[in-house]
Tab-separated table of C-alpha atoms and ligand atoms in Angstrom:
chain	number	residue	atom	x	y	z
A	1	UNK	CA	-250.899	-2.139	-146.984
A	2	UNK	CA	-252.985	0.795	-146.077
A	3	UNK	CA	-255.200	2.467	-148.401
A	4	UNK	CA	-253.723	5.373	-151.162
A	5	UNK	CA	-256.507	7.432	-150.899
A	6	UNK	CA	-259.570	7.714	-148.004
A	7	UNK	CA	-262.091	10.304	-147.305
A	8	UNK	CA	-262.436	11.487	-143.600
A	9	UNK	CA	-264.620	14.246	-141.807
A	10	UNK	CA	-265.214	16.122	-145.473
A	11	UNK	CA	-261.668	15.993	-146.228
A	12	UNK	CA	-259.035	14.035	-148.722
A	13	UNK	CA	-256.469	11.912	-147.209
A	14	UNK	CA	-253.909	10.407	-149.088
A	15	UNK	CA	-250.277	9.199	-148.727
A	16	UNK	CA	-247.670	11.382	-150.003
A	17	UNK	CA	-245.849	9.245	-152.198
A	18	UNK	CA	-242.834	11.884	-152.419
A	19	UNK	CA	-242.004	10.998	-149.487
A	20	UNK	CA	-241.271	7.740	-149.980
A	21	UNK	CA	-239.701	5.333	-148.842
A	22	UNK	CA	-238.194	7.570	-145.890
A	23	UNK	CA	-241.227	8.192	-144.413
A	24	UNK	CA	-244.898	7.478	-144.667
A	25	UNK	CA	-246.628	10.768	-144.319
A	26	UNK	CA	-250.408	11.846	-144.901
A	27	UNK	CA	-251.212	14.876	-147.345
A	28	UNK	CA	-254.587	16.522	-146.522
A	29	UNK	CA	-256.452	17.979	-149.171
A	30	UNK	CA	-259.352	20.376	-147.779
A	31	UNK	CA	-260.169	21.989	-151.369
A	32	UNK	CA	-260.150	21.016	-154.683
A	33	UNK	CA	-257.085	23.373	-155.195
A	34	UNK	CA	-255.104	21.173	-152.841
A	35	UNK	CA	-255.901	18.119	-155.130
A	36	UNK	CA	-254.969	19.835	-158.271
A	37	UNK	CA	-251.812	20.757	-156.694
A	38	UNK	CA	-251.354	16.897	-155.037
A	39	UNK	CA	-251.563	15.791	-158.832
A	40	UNK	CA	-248.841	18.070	-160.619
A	41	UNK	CA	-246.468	17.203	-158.063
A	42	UNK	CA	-247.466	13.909	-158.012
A	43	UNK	CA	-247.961	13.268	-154.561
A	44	UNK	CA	-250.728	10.974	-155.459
A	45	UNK	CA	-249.327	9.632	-159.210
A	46	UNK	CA	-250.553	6.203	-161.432
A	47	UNK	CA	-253.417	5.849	-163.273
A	48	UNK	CA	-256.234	4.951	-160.737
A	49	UNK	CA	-255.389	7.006	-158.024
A	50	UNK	CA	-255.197	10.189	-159.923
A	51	UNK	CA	-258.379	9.223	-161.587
A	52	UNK	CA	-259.947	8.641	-157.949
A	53	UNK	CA	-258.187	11.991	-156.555
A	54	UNK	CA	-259.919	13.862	-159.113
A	55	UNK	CA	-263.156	12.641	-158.181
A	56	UNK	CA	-262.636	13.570	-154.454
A	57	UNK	CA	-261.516	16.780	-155.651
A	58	UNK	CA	-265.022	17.601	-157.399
A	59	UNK	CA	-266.418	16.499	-154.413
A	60	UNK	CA	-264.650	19.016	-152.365
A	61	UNK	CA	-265.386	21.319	-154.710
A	62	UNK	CA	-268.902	20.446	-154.586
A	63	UNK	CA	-268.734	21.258	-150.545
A	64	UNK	CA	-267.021	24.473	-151.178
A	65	UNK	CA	-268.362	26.602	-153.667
A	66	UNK	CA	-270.385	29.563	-152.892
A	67	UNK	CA	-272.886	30.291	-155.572
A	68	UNK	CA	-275.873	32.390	-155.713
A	69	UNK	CA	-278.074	29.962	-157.527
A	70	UNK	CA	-277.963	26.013	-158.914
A	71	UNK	CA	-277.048	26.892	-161.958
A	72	UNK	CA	-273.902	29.544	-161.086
A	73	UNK	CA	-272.527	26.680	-159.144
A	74	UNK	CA	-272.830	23.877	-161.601
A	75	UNK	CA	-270.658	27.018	-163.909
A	76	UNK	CA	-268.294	27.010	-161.006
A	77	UNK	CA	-268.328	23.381	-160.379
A	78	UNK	CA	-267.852	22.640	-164.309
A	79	UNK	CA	-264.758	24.932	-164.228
A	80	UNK	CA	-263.096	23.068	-161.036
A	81	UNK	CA	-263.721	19.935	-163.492
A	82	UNK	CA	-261.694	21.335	-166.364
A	83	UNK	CA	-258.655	22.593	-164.030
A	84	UNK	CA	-258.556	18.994	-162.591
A	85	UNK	CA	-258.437	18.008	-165.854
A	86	UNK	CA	-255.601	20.124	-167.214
A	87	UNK	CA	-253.298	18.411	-164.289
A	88	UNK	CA	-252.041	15.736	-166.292
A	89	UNK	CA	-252.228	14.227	-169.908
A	90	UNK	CA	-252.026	10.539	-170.164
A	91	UNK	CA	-253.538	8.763	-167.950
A	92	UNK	CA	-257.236	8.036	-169.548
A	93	UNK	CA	-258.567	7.198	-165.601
A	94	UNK	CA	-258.349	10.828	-164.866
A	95	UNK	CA	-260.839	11.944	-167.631
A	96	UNK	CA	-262.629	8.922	-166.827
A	97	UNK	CA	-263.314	9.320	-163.322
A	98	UNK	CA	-264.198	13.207	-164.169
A	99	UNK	CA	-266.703	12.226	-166.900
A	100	UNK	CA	-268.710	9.570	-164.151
A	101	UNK	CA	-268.958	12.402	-161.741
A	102	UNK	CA	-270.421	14.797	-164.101
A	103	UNK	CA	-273.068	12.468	-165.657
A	104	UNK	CA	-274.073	13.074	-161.822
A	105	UNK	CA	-273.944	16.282	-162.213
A	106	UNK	CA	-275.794	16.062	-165.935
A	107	UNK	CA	-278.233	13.149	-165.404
A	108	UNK	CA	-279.146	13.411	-161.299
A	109	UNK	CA	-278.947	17.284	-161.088
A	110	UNK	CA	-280.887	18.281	-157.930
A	111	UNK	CA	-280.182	21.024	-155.038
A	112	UNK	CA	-276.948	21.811	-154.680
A	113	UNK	CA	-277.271	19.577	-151.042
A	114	UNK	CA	-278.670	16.840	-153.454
A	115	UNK	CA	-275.403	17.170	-155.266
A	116	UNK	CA	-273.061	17.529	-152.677
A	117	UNK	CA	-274.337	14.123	-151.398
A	118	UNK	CA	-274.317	12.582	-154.930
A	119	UNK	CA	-270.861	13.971	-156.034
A	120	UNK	CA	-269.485	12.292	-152.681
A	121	UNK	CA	-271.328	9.045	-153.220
A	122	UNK	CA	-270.280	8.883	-156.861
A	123	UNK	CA	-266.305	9.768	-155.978
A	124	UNK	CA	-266.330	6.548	-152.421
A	125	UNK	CA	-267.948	4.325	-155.388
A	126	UNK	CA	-265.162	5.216	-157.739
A	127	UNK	CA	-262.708	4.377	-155.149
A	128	UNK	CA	-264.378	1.092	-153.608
A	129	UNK	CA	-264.939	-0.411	-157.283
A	130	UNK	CA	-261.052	0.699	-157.714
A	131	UNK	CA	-260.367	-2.004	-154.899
A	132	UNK	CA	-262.988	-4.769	-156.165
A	133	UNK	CA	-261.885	-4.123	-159.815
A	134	UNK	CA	-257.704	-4.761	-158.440
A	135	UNK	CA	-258.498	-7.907	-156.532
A	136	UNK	CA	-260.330	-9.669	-159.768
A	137	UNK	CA	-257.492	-8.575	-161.825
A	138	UNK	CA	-254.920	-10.492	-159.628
A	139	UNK	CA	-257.098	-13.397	-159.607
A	140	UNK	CA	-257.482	-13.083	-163.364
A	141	UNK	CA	-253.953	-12.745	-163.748
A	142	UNK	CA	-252.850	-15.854	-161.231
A	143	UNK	CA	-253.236	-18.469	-164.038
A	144	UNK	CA	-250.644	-17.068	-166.519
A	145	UNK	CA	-247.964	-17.556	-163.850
A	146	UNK	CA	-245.814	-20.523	-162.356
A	147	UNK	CA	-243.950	-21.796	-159.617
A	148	UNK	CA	-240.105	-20.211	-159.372
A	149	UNK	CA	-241.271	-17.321	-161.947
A	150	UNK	CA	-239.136	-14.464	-161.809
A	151	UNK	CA	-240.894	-11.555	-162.705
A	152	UNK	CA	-239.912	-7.842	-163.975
A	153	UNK	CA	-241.908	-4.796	-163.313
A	154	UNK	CA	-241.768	-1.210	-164.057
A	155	UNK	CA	-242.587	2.062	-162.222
A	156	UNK	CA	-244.978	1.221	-159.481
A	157	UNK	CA	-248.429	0.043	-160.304
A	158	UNK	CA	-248.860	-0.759	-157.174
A	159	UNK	CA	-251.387	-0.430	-154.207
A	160	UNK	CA	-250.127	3.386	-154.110
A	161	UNK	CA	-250.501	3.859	-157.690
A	162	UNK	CA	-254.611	2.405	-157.358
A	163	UNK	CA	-256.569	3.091	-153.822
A	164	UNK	CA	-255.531	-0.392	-152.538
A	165	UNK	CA	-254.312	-3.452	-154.314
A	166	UNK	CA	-252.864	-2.411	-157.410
A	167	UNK	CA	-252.735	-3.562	-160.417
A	168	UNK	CA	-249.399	-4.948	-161.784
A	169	UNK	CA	-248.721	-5.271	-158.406
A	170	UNK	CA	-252.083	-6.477	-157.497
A	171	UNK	CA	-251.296	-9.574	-159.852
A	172	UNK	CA	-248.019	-10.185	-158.249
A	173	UNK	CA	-249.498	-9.969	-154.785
A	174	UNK	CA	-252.458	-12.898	-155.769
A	175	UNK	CA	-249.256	-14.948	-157.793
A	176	UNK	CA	-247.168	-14.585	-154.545
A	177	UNK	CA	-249.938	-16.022	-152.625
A	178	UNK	CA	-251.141	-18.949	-154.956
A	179	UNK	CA	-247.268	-20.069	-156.387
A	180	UNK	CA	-244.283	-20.959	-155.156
A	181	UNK	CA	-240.425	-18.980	-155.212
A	182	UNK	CA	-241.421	-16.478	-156.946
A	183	UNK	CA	-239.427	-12.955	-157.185
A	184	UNK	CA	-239.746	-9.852	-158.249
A	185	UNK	CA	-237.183	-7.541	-160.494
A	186	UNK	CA	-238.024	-3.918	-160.081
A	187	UNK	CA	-236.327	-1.521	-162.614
A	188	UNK	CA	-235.776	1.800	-160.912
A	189	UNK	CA	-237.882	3.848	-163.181
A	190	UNK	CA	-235.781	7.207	-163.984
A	191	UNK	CA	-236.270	10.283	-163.018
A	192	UNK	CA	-238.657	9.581	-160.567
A	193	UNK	CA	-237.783	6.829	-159.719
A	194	UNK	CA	-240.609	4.930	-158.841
A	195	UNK	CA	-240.095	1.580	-158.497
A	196	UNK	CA	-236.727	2.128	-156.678
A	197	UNK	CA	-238.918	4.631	-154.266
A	198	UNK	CA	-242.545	3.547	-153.751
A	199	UNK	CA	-242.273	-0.263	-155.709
A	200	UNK	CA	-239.841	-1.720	-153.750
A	201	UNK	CA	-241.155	-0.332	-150.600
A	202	UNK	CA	-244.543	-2.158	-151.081
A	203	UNK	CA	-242.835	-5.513	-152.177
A	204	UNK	CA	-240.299	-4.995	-148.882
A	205	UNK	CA	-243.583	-4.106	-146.409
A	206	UNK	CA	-245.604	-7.154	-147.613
A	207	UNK	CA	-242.643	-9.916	-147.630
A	208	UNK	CA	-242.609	-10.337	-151.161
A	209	UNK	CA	-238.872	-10.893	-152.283
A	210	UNK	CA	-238.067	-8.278	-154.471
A	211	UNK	CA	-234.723	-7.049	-155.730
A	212	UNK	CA	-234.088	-3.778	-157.073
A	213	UNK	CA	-232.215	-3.174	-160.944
A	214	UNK	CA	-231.148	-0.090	-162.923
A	215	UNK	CA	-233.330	0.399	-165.839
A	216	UNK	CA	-230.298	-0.615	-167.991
A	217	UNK	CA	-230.123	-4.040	-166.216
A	218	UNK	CA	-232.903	-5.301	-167.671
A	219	UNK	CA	-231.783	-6.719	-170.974
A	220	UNK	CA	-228.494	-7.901	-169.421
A	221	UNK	CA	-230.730	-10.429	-166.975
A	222	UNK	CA	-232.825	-11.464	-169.890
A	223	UNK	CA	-229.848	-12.266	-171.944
A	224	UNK	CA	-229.251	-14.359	-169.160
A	225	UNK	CA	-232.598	-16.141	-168.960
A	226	UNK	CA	-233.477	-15.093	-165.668
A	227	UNK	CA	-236.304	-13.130	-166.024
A	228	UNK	CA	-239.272	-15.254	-166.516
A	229	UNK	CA	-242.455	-12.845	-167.292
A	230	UNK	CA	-242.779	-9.152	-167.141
A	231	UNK	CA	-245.676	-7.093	-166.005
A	232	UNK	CA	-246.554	-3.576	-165.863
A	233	UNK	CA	-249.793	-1.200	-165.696
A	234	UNK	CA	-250.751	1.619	-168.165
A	235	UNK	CA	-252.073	4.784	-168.180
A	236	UNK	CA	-253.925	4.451	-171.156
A	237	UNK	CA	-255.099	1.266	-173.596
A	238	UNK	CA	-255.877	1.775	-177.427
A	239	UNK	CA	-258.921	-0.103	-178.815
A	240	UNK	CA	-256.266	-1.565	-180.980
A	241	UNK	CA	-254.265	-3.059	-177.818
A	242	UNK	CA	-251.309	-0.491	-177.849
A	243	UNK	CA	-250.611	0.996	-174.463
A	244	UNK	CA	-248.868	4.029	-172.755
A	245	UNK	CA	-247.217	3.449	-169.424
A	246	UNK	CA	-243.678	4.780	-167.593
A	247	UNK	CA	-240.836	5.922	-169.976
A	248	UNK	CA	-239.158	2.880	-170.249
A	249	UNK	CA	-241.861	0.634	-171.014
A	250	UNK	CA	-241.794	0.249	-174.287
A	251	UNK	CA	-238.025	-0.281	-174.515
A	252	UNK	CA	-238.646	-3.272	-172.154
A	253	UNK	CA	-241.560	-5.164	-174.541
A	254	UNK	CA	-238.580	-5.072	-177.334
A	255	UNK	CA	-236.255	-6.603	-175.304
A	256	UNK	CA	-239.157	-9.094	-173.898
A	257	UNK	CA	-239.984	-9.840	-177.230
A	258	UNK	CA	-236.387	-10.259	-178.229
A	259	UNK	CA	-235.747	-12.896	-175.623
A	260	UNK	CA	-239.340	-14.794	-176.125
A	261	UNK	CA	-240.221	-13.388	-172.615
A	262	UNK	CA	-244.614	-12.972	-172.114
A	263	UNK	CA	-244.931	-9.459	-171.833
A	264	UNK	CA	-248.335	-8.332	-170.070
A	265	UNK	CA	-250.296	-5.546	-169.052
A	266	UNK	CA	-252.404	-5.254	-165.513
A	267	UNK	CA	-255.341	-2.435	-166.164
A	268	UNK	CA	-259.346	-1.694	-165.204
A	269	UNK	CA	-261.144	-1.144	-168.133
A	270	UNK	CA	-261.300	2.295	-167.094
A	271	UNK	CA	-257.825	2.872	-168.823
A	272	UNK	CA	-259.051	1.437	-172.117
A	273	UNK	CA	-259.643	4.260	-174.444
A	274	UNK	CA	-261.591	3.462	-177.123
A	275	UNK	CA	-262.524	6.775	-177.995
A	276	UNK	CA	-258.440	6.231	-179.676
A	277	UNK	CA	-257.601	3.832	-182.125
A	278	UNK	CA	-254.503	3.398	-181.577
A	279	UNK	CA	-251.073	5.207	-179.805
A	280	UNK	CA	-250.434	7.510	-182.246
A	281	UNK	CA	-253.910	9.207	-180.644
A	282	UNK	CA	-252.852	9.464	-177.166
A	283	UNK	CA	-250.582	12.255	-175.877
A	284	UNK	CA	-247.684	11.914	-174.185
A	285	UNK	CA	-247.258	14.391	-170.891
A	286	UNK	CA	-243.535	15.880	-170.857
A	287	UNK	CA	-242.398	17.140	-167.728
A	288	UNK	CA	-240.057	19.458	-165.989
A	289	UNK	CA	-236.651	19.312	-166.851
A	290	UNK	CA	-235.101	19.289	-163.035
A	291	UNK	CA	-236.603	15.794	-162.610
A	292	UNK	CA	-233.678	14.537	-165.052
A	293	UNK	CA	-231.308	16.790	-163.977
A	294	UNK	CA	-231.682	16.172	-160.139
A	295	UNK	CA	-231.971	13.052	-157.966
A	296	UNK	CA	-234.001	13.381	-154.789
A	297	UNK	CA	-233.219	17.415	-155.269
A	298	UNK	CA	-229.803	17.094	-155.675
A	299	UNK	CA	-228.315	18.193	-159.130
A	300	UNK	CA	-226.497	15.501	-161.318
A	301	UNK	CA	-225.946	17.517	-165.211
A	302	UNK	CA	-224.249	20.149	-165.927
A	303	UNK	CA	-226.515	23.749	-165.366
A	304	UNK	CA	-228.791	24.873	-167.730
A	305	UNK	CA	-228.420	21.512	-170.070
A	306	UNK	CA	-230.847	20.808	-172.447
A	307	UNK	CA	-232.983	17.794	-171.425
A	308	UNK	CA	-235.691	15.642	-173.117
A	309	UNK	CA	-238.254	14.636	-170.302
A	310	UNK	CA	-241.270	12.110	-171.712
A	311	UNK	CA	-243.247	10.366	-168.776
A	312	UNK	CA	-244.376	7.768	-170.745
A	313	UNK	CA	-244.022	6.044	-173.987
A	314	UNK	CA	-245.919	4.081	-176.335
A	315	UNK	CA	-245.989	0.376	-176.720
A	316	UNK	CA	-247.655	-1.465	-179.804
A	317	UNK	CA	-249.638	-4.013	-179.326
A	318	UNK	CA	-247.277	-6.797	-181.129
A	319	UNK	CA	-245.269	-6.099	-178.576
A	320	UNK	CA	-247.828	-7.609	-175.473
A	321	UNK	CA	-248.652	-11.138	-174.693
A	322	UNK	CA	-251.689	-10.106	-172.895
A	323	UNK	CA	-253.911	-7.559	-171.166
A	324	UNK	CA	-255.356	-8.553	-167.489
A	325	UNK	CA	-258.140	-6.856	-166.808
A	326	UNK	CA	-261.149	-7.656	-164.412
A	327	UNK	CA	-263.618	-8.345	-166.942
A	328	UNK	CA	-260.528	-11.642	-167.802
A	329	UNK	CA	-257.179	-11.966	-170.028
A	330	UNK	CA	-257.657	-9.979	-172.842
A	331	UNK	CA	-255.115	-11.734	-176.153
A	332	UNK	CA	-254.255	-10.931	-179.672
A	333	UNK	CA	-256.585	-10.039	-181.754
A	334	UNK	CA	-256.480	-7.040	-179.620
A	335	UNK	CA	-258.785	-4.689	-181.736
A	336	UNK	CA	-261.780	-7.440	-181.885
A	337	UNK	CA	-261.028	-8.723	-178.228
A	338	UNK	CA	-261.087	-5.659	-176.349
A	339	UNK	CA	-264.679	-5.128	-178.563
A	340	UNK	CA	-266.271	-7.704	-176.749
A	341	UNK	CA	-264.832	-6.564	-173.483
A	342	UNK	CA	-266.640	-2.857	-174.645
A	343	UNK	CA	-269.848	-4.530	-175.285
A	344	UNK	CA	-269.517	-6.456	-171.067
A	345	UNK	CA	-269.101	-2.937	-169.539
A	346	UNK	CA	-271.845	-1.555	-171.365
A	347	UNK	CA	-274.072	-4.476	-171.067
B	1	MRU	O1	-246.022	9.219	-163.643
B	1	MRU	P1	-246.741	8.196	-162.832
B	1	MRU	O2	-245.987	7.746	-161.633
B	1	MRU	O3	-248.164	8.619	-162.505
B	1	MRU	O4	-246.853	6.935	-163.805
B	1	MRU	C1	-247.462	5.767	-163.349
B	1	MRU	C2	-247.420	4.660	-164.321
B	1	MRU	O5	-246.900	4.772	-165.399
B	1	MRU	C3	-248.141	3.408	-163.933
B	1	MRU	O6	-247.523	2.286	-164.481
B	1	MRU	C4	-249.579	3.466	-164.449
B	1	MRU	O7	-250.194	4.651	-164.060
B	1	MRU	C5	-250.402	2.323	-163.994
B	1	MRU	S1	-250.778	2.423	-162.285
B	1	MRU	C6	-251.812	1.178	-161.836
């Protein structure tokens, strides 16, 4: 797999994931404008790489604003901060990844040279820990999986959803390597279609079997018994446990939990808000109405009908088995567990 998201000669490269899987193309992003813009469209979309984007963004930003003193262009550079902001609602990495690079900013301070070179150096370490972080959550995750496991997924939290690796994905890519026959269901995702798009393309390019559902087709194959374990990522984690991810999610942990299926989540820390207590805190981004109405840009309703278009949903914690994250496998009690995992990253 190649990397989501790299920095080259003072500029933001990143694959354009709307693209996919017809063709692999690069989007360059010269200004932060061009990131902000990258975002909405979601030509870089999940949790991580947003979060990461963002970071690169203030760092272009940092490169390109003209100010007449230090403290006009930490005014200017705060602004660029809140627009990238504003670009999407769920996903906690986003904020995250914005609030690292402006303790920079806050704590470091300097020329603005000193904090062109800081900004930079805080946004590649955001996006190398992104890889380290992915590879100990597969590892982590290995051990709740066995030989012959067939194993659903939803939306792509992938190696294009992170800046290499992935995280749902990630897991499935160490499990592939360490267990025998093991597959992978991937539900579509509608509208966006995700996992049909950009999921299935990574599972196809690395040789892991992989074979492609409607969302709907879930619950029919569990009924069956032949879906073994399900896995997805999230774009944001409750300290309570409960977790936002893809539309679609949460109808999937009822019908896991229906058919006694384990029902985990793949996340950094970084998506763990515990600023929220639980899902009822955490808002859920709606977006345009054409991605329901049209496939690929080709219209499937009726003109000018009235559509209901939530990214993401809300799953309670009763509902998950476990969390895998790279500080280990996170279980029920999720409110006291995920405490102690609070008190490691700010040991
Ligand atoms: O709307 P998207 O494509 O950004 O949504 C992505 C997801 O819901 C992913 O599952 C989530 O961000 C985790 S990615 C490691």
């Amino acid at each position: 797999m190649l990397k989501t998201i790299e920095w080259k000669n003072n500029q933001l490269v990143m694959v354009d994931q709307r693209k996919l899987p017809h063709q692999l193309e690069l989007i360059v992003c010269r200004d932060y404008q061009d990131v902000v813009n990258a975002i909405k469209v979601m030509a870089v979309r999940g949790a991580p790489a947003i979060g990461t984007a963002a970071a690169f963004g203030m760092a272009l930003a940092a490169l390109n604003i003209n100010a007449e003193n230090i403290s006009d262009y930490i005014k200017e550079l705060e602004k660029v901060k809140n627009e990238l902001a504003s670009t999407r609602p769920t996903a906690v990495n986003l904020f995250w990844a914005l609030e690292k690079v402006w303790e920079v900013v806050k704590n470091i301070g300097g020329s603005k040279i000193e904090l062109q070179r800081n900004i930079l150096a805080k946004a590649e370490q955001i996006a190398e820990q992104d890889i380290k972080t992915n590879l100990l959550i597969g590892e982590n995750g290995v051990k709740l999986f066995d030989n012959g496991d067939v194993i659903l997924t939803h939306c792509n939290a992938g190696s294009l959803a992170t800046v290499y690796y992935g995280t749902a994905l990630g897991v499935i890519r160490s499990v592939f390597k360490r267990k025998e026959n093991i597959r992978v269901v991937a539900n579509e995702t509608r509208p966006v279609l995700q996992g049909a798009r950009i999921t299935a393309w990574e599972l196809k390019y690395d040789r892991i079997p992989v074979t492609l559902i409607c969302d709907s087709t879930a619950g029919f194959l569990m009924a069956q018994g032949k879906i073994s374990k399900v896995i997805v990522g999230a774009d944001r984690i409750a300290a309570n446990g409960d977790v936002a991810n893809k539309i679609g999610t949460y109808s999937l942990s009822v019908l896991a939990k229906e058919h006694k299926i384990p029902f985990y989540v793949a996340a950094p820390c970084s998506t763990i808000d515990f600023s929220i207590k639980s899902k009822k805190d955490i808002p859920i981004e709606e977006r345009n109405p054409s991605e329901v109405t049209t496939i690929m840009g080709k219209s499937i309703a009726p003109a000018g009908i009235d559509v209901y278009n939530p990214a993401f949903d809300l799953t309670p914690n009763s509902n998950i088995t476990a969390l895998i994250t790279e500080e280990g496998i996170v279980k029920p009690p999720f409110f006291a567990n995920l405490k102690k995992i609070k008190k490691n990253i700010l040991k």
